[in-house]
Amino acid sequence: MLLSKLFIPITKDLPAEAKIKSHQLMLRTGMIRQSSAGIYSWLPLGFKIMKKIEQIVREEQNNVGAQEMLMPTIQSADIWKESGRYDDYGEEMLRISDRQKREMLYGPTNEEQITEIFRSSVKSYKLLPQIFYHIQWKFRDELRPRFGVMRCREFYMKDAYSFDLSENEAVLSYNKMFYAYLKTFQRLGLKSIPMKADTGPIGGDLSHEFIILADTGESKIFADKRIFDVPIDEYKNNESSLKKMRNDFSKFYAVTDDKFKTEDFNKNVKKEDQIQTKGIEVGHIFYFGDKYSKPMNCSVDTKDGKKTFVKMGSYGIGVSRLVAAIIEAKYLNEKMKWPKSVSPFDVVIIPSINKNDNSNIDKAKKVYKELKTNGIDVLLDDVEENISNKFKKHDLLGIPYQIIIGSKATKDQFEFKEIDKDSQMLDLNKIIKLLKN
Ligand code: 5CA
C-alpha cells in the first residue's frame, strides 16, 4: 500500500473528552470517527487492526472446538420476557418497535437468543456438549460512554455460549474457554490476569474477568504478583491439564475492587508480593448453570429417560475494546508500537524524498516490490515531506519495523529499524528473512 493512497485522516484538534492516550491516538491517526455519543465509525486503518484481532480471537475459539455462527443484532423482546431479564436490564437496553408494533431490541448480549436456538433443535444428551460463538455488534446504552471505544455504546464483541449435561462437564467447557482466553491475549502481545469477578446482570456464581495492566484502566486490581509467573505455555487442551491450570491460577489472590477485602488481601498475600494497580477488562467469562435454561424451558433427555435443564456458560471478549486496550498497554515514550500479530502493516519503507533526486524513491519502490512478492504486507511512505516529520508520523502510527532509505542506504544495504531499538544496515534478503519470522 502506498501511504499517499491510504485514507488516514490525521487530525491535530482533539475533542476535550479525549482524555486517555488510546482515544487521542485513535482519533489523531484517523482510526475511528465518532458518529454520535459512544458510537463510532471504523476507518480503514482502525478497521484493519480490529479485523486482525478478530481473526486471532476466532482461531483460538476454533482451537478449543467452539463453532462459529452469526446471530442478528436485533432481537425479539419475547425471549427476554421469558428469561425475566427484559425488565431487569433497565435503561442500558435499546428498545425499539417495528411497524407491526412488535417489541424488539438491539442485543446487548445473546444468552436468550442462543438458548432459544438450542432448545428448538436439541432434545437429547447425545448432542452435548456444544460451544457456539459469534462475533457481532452489541449495543448498551451506557450512562457515561467514555474513553472512545473503550466504553462505548455500540461495540464489537465475541460472545460464546456453552451447553452441557452436568455441572462437572460445564466446568470443563468453562476451563476450555479460560485456556482459549489466555492463548488469545498472549497472541495479542498482552499479559492477561484472570481475576475472580462479580457476575452483574449476566448472573451465576462462577466468573472471571481477564484484565490487562494499564494505568488508565477502569478496574482497580489487587493481586499476588506471582500470578504473572503461572506458566501458560505448559498447559494443554485436555481435561487434567486444564484442571491443573485452573488450580495453579487459583493459588494466587487476584480480584477487582468489587471483590476486594483488605483483611483477605493481607491474610493471603505477603506484603512484598502485593500489587495494587489498575487494569482494563478485555474478557469476562461466566458459568450460570440453569439460570436461562430453566425459565426458558431448555432441557434435554438424559440417558435414563429423564429430562434435565442444560447447564450453560457465556464468554465474552471485547474485540473493539481490545484495539484501544493494546494501545494503552504498549504506548511508551510518546511512541505507539503495535504487536506484530495485529500491526496494520508488517513494515513501513521510509525514503528521504528529494525533489531533484529520485534515487531514494526509486530504491524504495524496488524494495517495496520485492517485499510484496515475498508476501509481506508493506506500506511505502511515498509522501513528499521532510524526513523528521515522516519519523514523527510513523512514531504515531506504530508499525513495528521501518526500512529507512536515506543517505546511509547503499545499492544493496538498507537501514532496518525496530521501533525503540538501534537500526542496523542489512541486505534485502536478510530483511525479508527477519520479517518472515
Ligand atoms: N454475555 C456475557 C459474556 S458473552 C457478557 O456480555 N459479558 S460482559 O458484559 O462482561 O462483556 C464482555 C466483554 O465485552 C467485556 O469484557 C468487555 O471487554 C466488552 N465490553 C462490555 N461493555 C463494553 C462497552 N460498553 N464498550 C466496549 N466494550 C465493552
Coordinates of C-alpha atoms and ligand atoms in Angstrom, one line a residue:
M1 CA 0.0 0.0 0.0
L2 CA 1.2 3.5 -0.8
L3 CA 0.7 5.9 2.0
S4 CA -0.4 8.6 -0.4
K5 CA -3.4 6.4 -1.3
L6 CA -4.3 5.3 2.2
F7 CA -7.1 7.1 3.8
I8 CA -5.6 8.2 7.2
P9 CA -7.3 11.5 8.1
I10 CA -4.7 12.6 10.7
T11 CA -6.2 15.3 12.9
K12 CA -4.5 17.6 15.3
D13 CA -7.5 19.1 17.1
L14 CA -8.7 16.7 19.7
P15 CA -12.1 16.9 21.4
A16 CA -11.8 17.8 25.1
E17 CA -13.3 14.5 26.1
A18 CA -10.4 12.5 24.6
K19 CA -8.6 12.1 27.9
I20 CA -6.7 8.9 27.5
K21 CA -3.9 8.1 25.1
S22 CA -5.7 5.4 23.1
H23 CA -8.7 7.6 22.5
Q24 CA -6.4 10.6 21.4
L25 CA -4.3 8.4 19.2
M26 CA -7.2 6.6 17.6
L27 CA -8.7 10.0 16.6
R28 CA -5.4 11.5 15.6
T29 CA -4.4 8.7 13.3
G30 CA -7.9 8.6 11.8
M31 CA -8.6 5.0 13.0
I32 CA -12.1 5.9 14.2
R33 CA -14.5 8.7 13.9
Q34 CA -17.3 9.4 16.3
S35 CA -20.8 9.4 14.7
S36 CA -22.7 10.2 17.9
A37 CA -22.1 9.8 21.6
G38 CA -20.4 6.4 22.2
I39 CA -20.9 5.3 18.5
Y40 CA -18.0 5.2 16.1
S41 CA -17.2 4.5 12.5
W42 CA -14.1 2.4 11.9
L43 CA -12.0 3.9 9.2
P44 CA -9.6 1.8 7.1
L45 CA -6.6 1.8 9.5
G46 CA -8.6 1.1 12.7
F47 CA -10.8 -1.4 10.9
K48 CA -7.8 -3.4 9.6
I49 CA -6.3 -3.7 13.1
M50 CA -9.7 -4.7 14.5
K51 CA -10.1 -7.4 11.9
K52 CA -6.6 -8.8 12.7
I53 CA -7.6 -9.0 16.4
E54 CA -10.9 -10.6 15.4
Q55 CA -9.1 -13.3 13.4
I56 CA -6.9 -14.3 16.4
V57 CA -9.9 -14.4 18.7
R58 CA -11.6 -16.7 16.1
E59 CA -8.7 -19.0 15.7
E60 CA -8.4 -19.6 19.4
Q61 CA -12.1 -20.2 19.8
N62 CA -11.9 -22.8 16.9
N63 CA -8.9 -24.4 18.6
V64 CA -10.9 -25.4 21.6
G65 CA -13.8 -26.7 19.5
A66 CA -16.2 -23.8 19.6
Q67 CA -18.3 -23.4 16.4
E68 CA -18.8 -20.1 14.8
M69 CA -22.2 -18.8 13.8
L70 CA -23.9 -15.5 13.5
M71 CA -27.0 -14.2 15.4
P72 CA -28.7 -11.0 14.5
T73 CA -28.2 -7.7 16.2
I74 CA -31.9 -7.1 16.6
Q75 CA -33.8 -9.5 18.9
S76 CA -37.4 -10.0 19.8
A77 CA -38.4 -8.8 23.3
D78 CA -40.4 -12.0 23.8
I79 CA -37.4 -14.2 24.6
W80 CA -36.1 -11.6 27.1
K81 CA -39.5 -11.6 28.8
E82 CA -39.3 -15.4 29.1
S83 CA -35.9 -15.3 30.8
G84 CA -37.1 -12.5 33.1
R85 CA -34.3 -10.1 32.0
Y86 CA -36.5 -7.7 29.9
D87 CA -37.3 -5.6 32.9
D88 CA -34.1 -6.3 34.9
Y89 CA -31.8 -4.9 32.1
G90 CA -33.2 -1.4 32.6
E91 CA -32.2 1.6 30.6
E92 CA -29.0 0.1 29.2
M93 CA -31.1 -1.8 26.7
L94 CA -32.1 0.0 23.5
R95 CA -35.7 -0.9 22.9
I96 CA -37.4 -0.4 19.6
S97 CA -40.6 -1.4 17.9
D98 CA -41.2 -2.4 14.3
R99 CA -44.1 -1.3 12.0
Q100 CA -46.4 -4.0 13.5
K101 CA -45.7 -2.5 16.9
R102 CA -43.8 -5.7 17.9
E103 CA -41.3 -5.0 20.7
M104 CA -37.7 -5.5 19.6
L105 CA -34.3 -4.6 21.0
Y106 CA -30.7 -4.1 19.9
G107 CA -29.0 -7.0 21.6
P108 CA -26.7 -6.1 24.5
T109 CA -25.7 -9.9 24.7
N110 CA -27.2 -13.1 23.4
E111 CA -27.9 -15.6 26.2
E112 CA -31.7 -15.7 25.4
Q113 CA -31.2 -15.8 21.6
I114 CA -28.8 -18.8 21.7
T115 CA -31.0 -20.6 24.3
E116 CA -34.0 -20.2 22.0
I117 CA -32.0 -21.7 19.1
F118 CA -30.7 -24.6 21.2
R119 CA -34.0 -25.6 22.8
S120 CA -35.7 -25.8 19.4
S121 CA -33.3 -28.2 17.9
V122 CA -31.5 -30.2 20.6
K123 CA -33.5 -32.7 22.6
S124 CA -31.0 -35.4 23.6
Y125 CA -28.0 -35.6 25.8
K126 CA -26.2 -37.3 22.9
L127 CA -25.7 -33.9 21.2
L128 CA -23.9 -32.4 24.2
P129 CA -21.5 -30.8 24.9
Q130 CA -21.7 -27.8 22.5
I131 CA -20.0 -24.5 22.4
F132 CA -21.1 -21.8 19.9
Y133 CA -19.8 -18.3 19.3
H134 CA -20.4 -15.4 17.2
I135 CA -18.6 -12.1 16.6
Q136 CA -21.2 -9.4 16.4
W137 CA -22.0 -5.8 17.2
K138 CA -23.7 -5.1 20.6
F139 CA -25.5 -2.1 21.9
R140 CA -25.6 -0.9 25.5
D141 CA -26.9 2.5 26.3
E142 CA -24.2 3.2 28.8
L143 CA -24.9 6.0 31.2
R144 CA -21.5 7.5 30.7
P145 CA -19.9 6.3 27.5
R146 CA -16.2 7.4 27.6
F147 CA -12.6 6.8 26.6
G148 CA -13.5 6.3 23.0
V149 CA -14.1 2.7 22.0
M150 CA -13.1 1.5 25.5
R151 CA -16.5 2.1 27.0
C152 CA -18.9 3.0 24.1
R153 CA -22.5 2.2 23.3
E154 CA -22.1 0.2 20.1
F155 CA -19.2 -2.3 20.3
Y156 CA -17.9 -5.4 18.7
M157 CA -17.9 -8.5 20.9
K158 CA -17.1 -12.2 20.6
D159 CA -19.6 -14.0 22.7
A160 CA -19.6 -17.7 23.2
Y161 CA -22.1 -20.0 24.9
S162 CA -21.6 -23.5 26.2
F163 CA -24.3 -26.2 26.8
D164 CA -23.6 -29.2 29.0
L165 CA -25.4 -32.0 30.7
S166 CA -23.9 -31.7 34.1
E167 CA -22.1 -29.1 36.2
N168 CA -18.9 -31.1 36.0
E169 CA -19.0 -31.1 32.3
A170 CA -19.9 -27.5 32.2
V171 CA -16.8 -26.7 34.2
L172 CA -14.7 -28.4 31.6
S173 CA -16.2 -26.1 28.9
Y174 CA -15.5 -23.2 31.2
N175 CA -11.9 -24.3 31.6
K176 CA -11.5 -24.6 27.8
M177 CA -12.6 -21.0 27.4
F178 CA -10.3 -19.9 30.2
Y179 CA -7.5 -21.5 28.3
A180 CA -8.6 -20.1 24.9
Y181 CA -8.6 -16.6 26.6
L182 CA -5.1 -17.0 27.9
K183 CA -3.8 -18.0 24.5
T184 CA -5.7 -15.3 22.7
F185 CA -4.4 -12.5 24.8
Q186 CA -0.9 -13.9 24.6
R187 CA -1.0 -13.9 20.8
L188 CA -2.2 -10.3 21.0
G189 CA 1.1 -9.5 22.9
L190 CA -0.8 -8.9 26.2
K191 CA -0.3 -10.3 29.6
S192 CA -3.7 -11.0 31.0
I193 CA -4.6 -12.0 34.5
P194 CA -7.8 -13.9 35.2
M195 CA -9.5 -12.5 38.3
K196 CA -12.4 -13.7 40.3
A197 CA -15.3 -11.4 39.5
D198 CA -18.9 -10.4 40.1
T199 CA -21.4 -11.6 37.6
G200 CA -23.7 -8.5 37.4
P201 CA -26.7 -8.7 35.0
I202 CA -25.4 -11.9 33.4
G203 CA -25.8 -13.9 36.6
G204 CA -24.3 -17.1 38.1
D205 CA -21.7 -17.7 40.7
L206 CA -18.5 -18.6 38.9
S207 CA -16.9 -15.9 36.9
H208 CA -13.5 -14.5 35.9
E209 CA -12.6 -11.2 34.3
F210 CA -9.4 -11.2 32.2
I211 CA -7.6 -8.0 33.0
I212 CA -4.5 -6.4 31.4
L213 CA -2.5 -3.9 33.3
A214 CA -2.7 -0.3 32.2
D215 CA -2.7 2.9 34.3
T216 CA -5.7 4.2 32.5
G217 CA -7.8 1.1 33.2
E218 CA -11.2 1.5 34.9
S219 CA -10.8 -1.6 37.1
K220 CA -8.8 -1.4 40.3
I221 CA -7.0 -4.6 40.9
F222 CA -5.4 -6.3 43.9
A223 CA -3.2 -9.3 43.2
D224 CA -0.4 -11.5 44.3
K225 CA 2.3 -10.7 41.8
R226 CA 3.3 -14.3 41.5
I227 CA 0.2 -14.9 39.4
F228 CA 2.2 -13.3 36.5
D229 CA 4.5 -16.3 36.5
V230 CA 1.9 -19.0 36.1
P231 CA 3.4 -20.9 33.1
I232 CA 0.7 -20.6 30.4
D233 CA 2.7 -22.4 27.8
E234 CA 2.8 -25.6 29.8
Y235 CA -1.0 -26.2 29.7
K236 CA -2.7 -28.4 27.1
N237 CA -6.3 -28.6 26.0
N238 CA -7.1 -31.7 27.9
E239 CA -9.2 -32.2 31.0
S240 CA -6.4 -32.9 33.5
S241 CA -4.1 -30.2 32.2
L242 CA -7.0 -27.6 32.2
K243 CA -7.8 -28.6 35.8
K244 CA -4.2 -28.0 36.8
M245 CA -4.3 -24.6 35.0
R246 CA -7.3 -23.5 37.0
N247 CA -5.8 -24.9 40.2
D248 CA -2.5 -23.1 39.6
F249 CA -4.2 -19.8 39.0
S250 CA -6.5 -20.2 42.0
K251 CA -3.4 -20.4 44.3
F252 CA -2.9 -16.7 43.9
Y253 CA -5.1 -13.9 45.1
A254 CA -6.3 -11.7 42.3
V255 CA -9.5 -9.7 42.5
T256 CA -11.0 -6.5 41.2
D257 CA -12.4 -3.9 43.6
D258 CA -15.9 -5.4 43.7
K259 CA -14.5 -8.5 45.4
F260 CA -11.7 -6.8 47.4
K261 CA -11.4 -7.0 51.1
T262 CA -8.3 -5.6 52.9
E263 CA -8.2 -8.3 55.5
D264 CA -8.3 -11.1 52.8
F265 CA -5.6 -9.4 50.9
N266 CA -3.3 -9.1 53.9
K267 CA -4.0 -12.6 55.0
N268 CA -3.4 -14.3 51.6
V269 CA -0.6 -12.2 50.2
K270 CA 2.8 -11.4 51.7
K271 CA 3.5 -7.7 51.7
E272 CA 6.3 -8.0 49.2
D273 CA 4.1 -9.9 46.7
Q274 CA 1.1 -7.5 46.9
I275 CA 0.3 -5.4 43.9
Q276 CA -2.4 -2.8 43.7
T277 CA -2.8 -1.2 40.3
K278 CA -5.3 -0.6 37.5
G279 CA -6.3 -2.6 34.5
I280 CA -8.6 -3.0 31.6
E281 CA -11.2 -5.8 31.4
V282 CA -10.8 -7.3 28.0
G283 CA -12.7 -10.5 28.6
H284 CA -15.3 -11.9 31.0
I285 CA -16.5 -15.5 31.4
F286 CA -19.4 -16.8 33.4
Y287 CA -20.9 -20.1 34.5
F288 CA -24.5 -19.8 35.5
G289 CA -26.0 -23.3 35.4
D290 CA -29.7 -23.2 34.6
K291 CA -30.3 -19.5 35.1
Y292 CA -31.6 -19.2 31.5
S293 CA -32.4 -22.8 30.6
K294 CA -34.9 -23.2 33.4
P295 CA -37.2 -20.2 32.8
M296 CA -36.8 -20.7 29.1
N297 CA -37.5 -24.4 29.4
C298 CA -34.4 -25.6 27.6
S299 CA -34.0 -29.3 28.6
V300 CA -32.6 -32.5 27.1
D301 CA -33.5 -36.2 27.7
T302 CA -30.9 -37.9 29.8
K303 CA -29.6 -41.5 29.3
D304 CA -32.1 -42.8 31.9
G305 CA -35.1 -41.2 30.2
K306 CA -35.4 -38.2 32.5
K307 CA -35.3 -34.6 31.5
T308 CA -32.7 -32.1 32.7
F309 CA -32.2 -28.4 32.1
V310 CA -28.9 -27.8 30.3
K311 CA -26.1 -26.2 32.2
M312 CA -24.8 -23.1 30.5
G313 CA -21.9 -20.6 30.5
S314 CA -21.2 -17.5 28.5
Y315 CA -17.9 -16.0 27.5
G316 CA -17.2 -12.5 26.1
I317 CA -14.2 -10.7 24.6
G318 CA -14.4 -7.0 23.8
V319 CA -12.9 -7.1 20.3
S320 CA -13.3 -3.4 19.6
R321 CA -12.2 -2.5 23.1
L322 CA -9.0 -4.6 22.6
V323 CA -7.8 -2.1 19.9
A324 CA -7.7 0.6 22.5
A325 CA -6.5 -1.7 25.2
I326 CA -3.5 -2.7 23.2
I327 CA -2.6 0.9 22.6
E328 CA -2.8 1.6 26.3
A329 CA -0.7 -1.4 27.2
K330 CA 2.0 -0.7 24.5
Y331 CA 2.4 3.0 24.3
L332 CA 5.8 4.1 25.5
N333 CA 8.0 7.2 25.2
E334 CA 5.5 9.0 23.0
K335 CA 5.6 6.1 20.6
M336 CA 3.0 3.6 19.6
K337 CA 4.0 0.1 18.9
W338 CA 1.6 -2.5 17.5
P339 CA 2.4 -6.1 18.3
K340 CA 3.4 -7.9 15.1
S341 CA 0.3 -10.1 15.2
V342 CA -2.1 -7.1 14.8
S343 CA 0.0 -4.4 13.2
P344 CA -1.8 -2.7 10.3
F345 CA 1.4 -3.4 8.2
D346 CA 4.4 -5.7 8.7
V347 CA 6.8 -2.9 7.8
V348 CA 7.0 0.6 6.5
I349 CA 9.5 1.9 4.0
I350 CA 10.5 5.5 4.7
P351 CA 12.6 7.1 1.9
S352 CA 14.0 10.5 2.3
I353 CA 12.5 12.2 -0.8
N354 CA 14.3 15.0 -2.5
K355 CA 12.5 16.9 -5.3
N356 CA 15.6 17.0 -7.6
D357 CA 16.8 13.4 -7.0
N358 CA 14.7 10.3 -7.5
S359 CA 17.3 7.8 -6.4
N360 CA 15.8 7.2 -2.9
I361 CA 12.2 6.8 -4.0
D362 CA 13.4 4.6 -6.9
K363 CA 15.3 2.3 -4.5
A364 CA 12.2 2.4 -2.2
K365 CA 9.9 1.2 -4.9
K366 CA 12.2 -1.7 -5.8
V367 CA 12.3 -2.8 -2.1
Y368 CA 8.6 -2.4 -2.0
K369 CA 8.0 -4.6 -5.0
E370 CA 10.4 -7.3 -3.7
L371 CA 8.7 -7.4 -0.2
K372 CA 5.3 -7.6 -1.8
T373 CA 6.4 -10.5 -3.9
N374 CA 7.5 -12.2 -0.7
G375 CA 4.0 -11.9 0.8
I376 CA 5.0 -9.1 3.2
D377 CA 2.3 -6.5 3.9
V378 CA 4.3 -3.3 3.4
L379 CA 3.5 0.4 3.5
L380 CA 5.6 2.8 1.4
D381 CA 5.7 6.3 2.6
D382 CA 5.7 8.0 -0.8
V383 CA 4.5 11.4 0.5
E384 CA 6.8 14.3 -0.3
E385 CA 7.5 15.6 3.2
N386 CA 10.5 16.4 5.3
I387 CA 12.1 13.3 6.9
S388 CA 11.8 14.4 10.5
N389 CA 8.0 14.9 10.0
K390 CA 7.9 11.5 8.5
F391 CA 9.5 9.9 11.6
K392 CA 7.1 11.7 13.9
K393 CA 4.2 10.4 11.8
H394 CA 5.5 6.8 12.0
D395 CA 6.1 7.1 15.7
L396 CA 2.4 7.8 15.9
L397 CA 1.3 5.0 13.6
G398 CA 3.4 2.4 15.4
I399 CA 4.2 -0.1 12.6
P400 CA 6.9 -2.1 14.4
Y401 CA 9.6 -2.2 11.6
Q402 CA 11.0 0.5 9.4
I403 CA 13.2 0.4 6.4
I404 CA 14.8 3.8 6.1
I405 CA 16.2 4.8 2.7
G406 CA 18.3 7.9 3.0
S407 CA 22.0 8.8 2.8
K408 CA 23.1 5.6 4.6
A409 CA 21.5 3.3 2.1
T410 CA 23.8 1.7 -0.5
K411 CA 22.9 -0.3 -3.6
D412 CA 22.1 -3.4 -1.6
Q413 CA 22.2 -2.4 2.1
F414 CA 19.3 -0.7 3.8
E415 CA 18.8 0.8 7.3
F416 CA 16.4 -1.6 9.1
K417 CA 15.0 -0.5 12.4
E418 CA 12.7 -1.9 15.0
I419 CA 10.9 0.8 17.0
D420 CA 12.8 1.7 20.2
K421 CA 15.9 -0.2 19.1
D422 CA 19.0 0.8 17.2
S423 CA 19.0 0.5 13.5
Q424 CA 21.3 -1.8 11.5
M425 CA 22.4 -2.0 7.9
L426 CA 21.2 -5.1 6.3
D427 CA 20.8 -6.5 2.8
L428 CA 17.3 -7.1 1.5
N429 CA 17.3 -10.9 1.8
K430 CA 18.2 -10.7 5.5
I431 CA 15.4 -8.1 6.0
I432 CA 12.9 -10.4 4.3
K433 CA 14.0 -13.3 6.5
L434 CA 13.6 -11.2 9.6
L435 CA 10.2 -10.0 8.6
K436 CA 9.0 -13.5 7.7
N437 CA 10.0 -14.8 11.1
Ligands
5CA1 N1 -22.8 -12.3 27.9 C1 -21.6 -12.0 28.6 C2 -20.5 -12.9 28.1 S1 -20.6 -13.2 26.4 C3 -21.2 -10.6 28.6 O1 -21.9 -9.8 27.9 N2 -20.2 -10.2 29.3 S2 -19.6 -8.7 29.5 O2 -20.7 -7.8 29.8 O3 -18.6 -8.8 30.5 O4 -19.0 -8.2 28.2 C4 -17.9 -8.9 27.6 C5 -16.8 -8.0 27.2 O5 -17.3 -7.0 26.3 C6 -16.2 -7.2 28.3 O6 -15.2 -8.0 29.0 C7 -15.6 -6.0 27.6 O7 -14.3 -6.4 27.1 C8 -16.6 -5.8 26.4 N3 -17.5 -4.7 26.7 C9 -18.5 -4.7 27.6 N4 -19.1 -3.5 27.6 C10 -18.5 -2.7 26.7 C11 -18.6 -1.3 26.3 N5 -19.6 -0.6 26.8 N6 -17.7 -0.9 25.4 C12 -16.8 -1.7 24.9 N7 -16.6 -2.9 25.2 C13 -17.4 -3.5 26.2

